[in-house]
């Protein structure tokens, strides 16, 4: 993805004086031409996928080192719930995905 493709996404996070961020984002989205809106949506999904992968890799390492158990005497799922404010379902799914990474194909 080129920097040009990211421009609509990057512009959404600038904060203007006094206007709530959500309102700024909506205002920006409302002004996007159709093609840029589609392009920005695809770009955001790619970023989310990349960040999700990074999270899974970090959780896998955290789990393999047994840091939640050693430091807090809780499971990795419990640690994610406590420190990342995840629901039980989200934390459990994240740990399952992290543990399955070794069996997934690389792309």
PDB file of C-alpha atoms in Angstrom:
ATOM      1  CA  UNK A   1       0.000   0.000   0.000  1.00  0.00           C
ATOM      2  CA  UNK A   2       1.415   3.365  -0.970  1.00  0.00           C
ATOM      3  CA  UNK A   3       1.413   6.519   1.142  1.00  0.00           C
ATOM      4  CA  UNK A   4      -1.139   7.954  -1.278  1.00  0.00           C
ATOM      5  CA  UNK A   5      -3.523   5.125  -0.373  1.00  0.00           C
ATOM      6  CA  UNK A   6      -3.093   5.937   3.311  1.00  0.00           C
ATOM      7  CA  UNK A   7      -3.708   9.676   2.995  1.00  0.00           C
ATOM      8  CA  UNK A   8      -7.487   9.481   3.630  1.00  0.00           C
ATOM      9  CA  UNK A   9      -6.866   7.324   6.707  1.00  0.00           C
ATOM     10  CA  UNK A  10      -4.114   9.561   8.074  1.00  0.00           C
ATOM     11  CA  UNK A  11      -6.216  12.692   7.643  1.00  0.00           C
ATOM     12  CA  UNK A  12      -8.929  11.201   9.881  1.00  0.00           C
ATOM     13  CA  UNK A  13      -6.762  11.194  12.979  1.00  0.00           C
ATOM     14  CA  UNK A  14      -5.759  14.865  13.038  1.00  0.00           C
ATOM     15  CA  UNK A  15      -7.422  16.705  15.891  1.00  0.00           C
ATOM     16  CA  UNK A  16      -8.862  20.155  15.272  1.00  0.00           C
ATOM     17  CA  UNK A  17      -9.516  22.689  18.054  1.00  0.00           C
ATOM     18  CA  UNK A  18     -12.475  21.792  20.224  1.00  0.00           C
ATOM     19  CA  UNK A  19     -14.193  19.373  17.842  1.00  0.00           C
ATOM     20  CA  UNK A  20     -14.598  15.813  19.153  1.00  0.00           C
ATOM     21  CA  UNK A  21     -12.537  13.274  17.243  1.00  0.00           C
ATOM     22  CA  UNK A  22     -15.586  11.201  16.264  1.00  0.00           C
ATOM     23  CA  UNK A  23     -17.213  14.282  14.720  1.00  0.00           C
ATOM     24  CA  UNK A  24     -14.017  15.100  12.831  1.00  0.00           C
ATOM     25  CA  UNK A  25     -13.828  11.579  11.478  1.00  0.00           C
ATOM     26  CA  UNK A  26     -17.474  11.581  10.404  1.00  0.00           C
ATOM     27  CA  UNK A  27     -17.036  14.986   8.757  1.00  0.00           C
ATOM     28  CA  UNK A  28     -13.998  13.670   6.873  1.00  0.00           C
ATOM     29  CA  UNK A  29     -15.792  10.483   5.791  1.00  0.00           C
ATOM     30  CA  UNK A  30     -18.827  12.456   4.608  1.00  0.00           C
ATOM     31  CA  UNK A  31     -16.597  14.501   2.267  1.00  0.00           C
ATOM     32  CA  UNK A  32     -14.731  11.572   0.700  1.00  0.00           C
ATOM     33  CA  UNK A  33     -15.475  10.887  -2.958  1.00  0.00           C
ATOM     34  CA  UNK A  34     -16.819   7.354  -3.552  1.00  0.00           C
ATOM     35  CA  UNK A  35     -13.555   5.975  -4.913  1.00  0.00           C
ATOM     36  CA  UNK A  36     -11.506   7.344  -2.013  1.00  0.00           C
ATOM     37  CA  UNK A  37     -14.042   6.032   0.511  1.00  0.00           C
ATOM     38  CA  UNK A  38     -13.747   2.526  -0.947  1.00  0.00           C
ATOM     39  CA  UNK A  39      -9.953   2.771  -1.075  1.00  0.00           C
ATOM     40  CA  UNK A  40      -9.744   4.060   2.511  1.00  0.00           C
ATOM     41  CA  UNK A  41     -12.052   1.297   3.748  1.00  0.00           C
ATOM     42  CA  UNK A  42      -9.858  -1.393   2.179  1.00  0.00           C
ATOM     43  CA  UNK A  43      -6.758   0.309   3.589  1.00  0.00           C
ATOM     44  CA  UNK A  44      -8.234   0.421   7.089  1.00  0.00           C
ATOM     45  CA  UNK A  45      -9.136  -3.271   6.930  1.00  0.00           C
ATOM     46  CA  UNK A  46      -5.567  -4.100   5.914  1.00  0.00           C
ATOM     47  CA  UNK A  47      -4.257  -2.097   8.858  1.00  0.00           C
ATOM     48  CA  UNK A  48      -6.653  -3.825  11.237  1.00  0.00           C
ATOM     49  CA  UNK A  49      -5.523  -7.217   9.951  1.00  0.00           C
ATOM     50  CA  UNK A  50      -1.866  -6.259  10.426  1.00  0.00           C
ATOM     51  CA  UNK A  51      -2.494  -4.997  13.965  1.00  0.00           C
ATOM     52  CA  UNK A  52      -4.510  -8.133  14.793  1.00  0.00           C
ATOM     53  CA  UNK A  53      -1.601 -10.252  13.608  1.00  0.00           C
ATOM     54  CA  UNK A  54       0.825  -8.280  15.777  1.00  0.00           C
ATOM     55  CA  UNK A  55      -1.454  -8.690  18.775  1.00  0.00           C
ATOM     56  CA  UNK A  56      -1.681 -12.439  18.209  1.00  0.00           C
ATOM     57  CA  UNK A  57       2.107 -12.698  17.928  1.00  0.00           C
ATOM     58  CA  UNK A  58       2.566 -10.760  21.169  1.00  0.00           C
ATOM     59  CA  UNK A  59      -0.063 -12.832  22.965  1.00  0.00           C
ATOM     60  CA  UNK A  60       1.559 -16.043  21.729  1.00  0.00           C
ATOM     61  CA  UNK A  61       4.907 -14.933  23.160  1.00  0.00           C
ATOM     62  CA  UNK A  62       3.305 -13.755  26.403  1.00  0.00           C
ATOM     63  CA  UNK A  63       1.576 -17.133  26.680  1.00  0.00           C
ATOM     64  CA  UNK A  64       4.680 -19.162  25.806  1.00  0.00           C
ATOM     65  CA  UNK A  65       6.684 -17.318  28.459  1.00  0.00           C
ATOM     66  CA  UNK A  66       3.827 -17.910  30.926  1.00  0.00           C
ATOM     67  CA  UNK A  67       4.153 -14.304  32.088  1.00  0.00           C
ATOM     68  CA  UNK A  68       0.531 -13.945  33.242  1.00  0.00           C
ATOM     69  CA  UNK A  69       0.897 -17.051  35.397  1.00  0.00           C
ATOM     70  CA  UNK A  70       4.324 -16.145  36.749  1.00  0.00           C
ATOM     71  CA  UNK A  71       3.561 -12.479  37.439  1.00  0.00           C
ATOM     72  CA  UNK A  72      -0.107 -12.550  38.387  1.00  0.00           C
ATOM     73  CA  UNK A  73      -1.077 -16.197  38.879  1.00  0.00           C
ATOM     74  CA  UNK A  74      -3.789 -15.896  36.239  1.00  0.00           C
ATOM     75  CA  UNK A  75      -4.289 -17.382  32.794  1.00  0.00           C
ATOM     76  CA  UNK A  76      -3.375 -15.537  29.627  1.00  0.00           C
ATOM     77  CA  UNK A  77      -7.091 -15.093  28.967  1.00  0.00           C
ATOM     78  CA  UNK A  78      -7.547 -13.611  32.430  1.00  0.00           C
ATOM     79  CA  UNK A  79      -4.562 -11.327  31.910  1.00  0.00           C
ATOM     80  CA  UNK A  80      -5.979 -10.023  28.623  1.00  0.00           C
ATOM     81  CA  UNK A  81      -9.343  -9.396  30.286  1.00  0.00           C
ATOM     82  CA  UNK A  82      -7.677  -7.489  33.117  1.00  0.00           C
ATOM     83  CA  UNK A  83      -5.032  -5.520  31.245  1.00  0.00           C
ATOM     84  CA  UNK A  84      -6.558  -5.120  27.782  1.00  0.00           C
ATOM     85  CA  UNK A  85     -10.178  -4.712  28.873  1.00  0.00           C
ATOM     86  CA  UNK A  86     -11.312  -7.604  26.684  1.00  0.00           C
ATOM     87  CA  UNK A  87     -14.461  -9.621  27.216  1.00  0.00           C
ATOM     88  CA  UNK A  88     -14.038 -13.285  28.098  1.00  0.00           C
ATOM     89  CA  UNK A  89     -15.029 -14.257  24.563  1.00  0.00           C
ATOM     90  CA  UNK A  90     -12.594 -11.845  22.917  1.00  0.00           C
ATOM     91  CA  UNK A  91      -9.707 -12.758  25.235  1.00  0.00           C
ATOM     92  CA  UNK A  92     -10.303 -16.481  24.816  1.00  0.00           C
ATOM     93  CA  UNK A  93     -10.503 -16.150  21.030  1.00  0.00           C
ATOM     94  CA  UNK A  94      -7.307 -14.098  20.964  1.00  0.00           C
ATOM     95  CA  UNK A  95      -5.449 -16.747  22.979  1.00  0.00           C
ATOM     96  CA  UNK A  96      -6.798 -19.563  20.778  1.00  0.00           C
ATOM     97  CA  UNK A  97      -5.696 -17.703  17.649  1.00  0.00           C
ATOM     98  CA  UNK A  98      -2.290 -16.982  19.167  1.00  0.00           C
ATOM     99  CA  UNK A  99      -1.758 -20.618  20.071  1.00  0.00           C
ATOM    100  CA  UNK A 100      -2.839 -21.746  16.585  1.00  0.00           C
ATOM    101  CA  UNK A 101      -0.389 -19.442  14.762  1.00  0.00           C
ATOM    102  CA  UNK A 102       2.253 -22.156  14.599  1.00  0.00           C
ATOM    103  CA  UNK A 103      -0.141 -24.331  12.586  1.00  0.00           C
ATOM    104  CA  UNK A 104      -1.284 -21.606  10.172  1.00  0.00           C
ATOM    105  CA  UNK A 105       0.249 -21.098   6.754  1.00  0.00           C
ATOM    106  CA  UNK A 106       2.453 -18.058   6.268  1.00  0.00           C
ATOM    107  CA  UNK A 107       1.464 -15.531   3.632  1.00  0.00           C
TER     108      UNK A 107
END
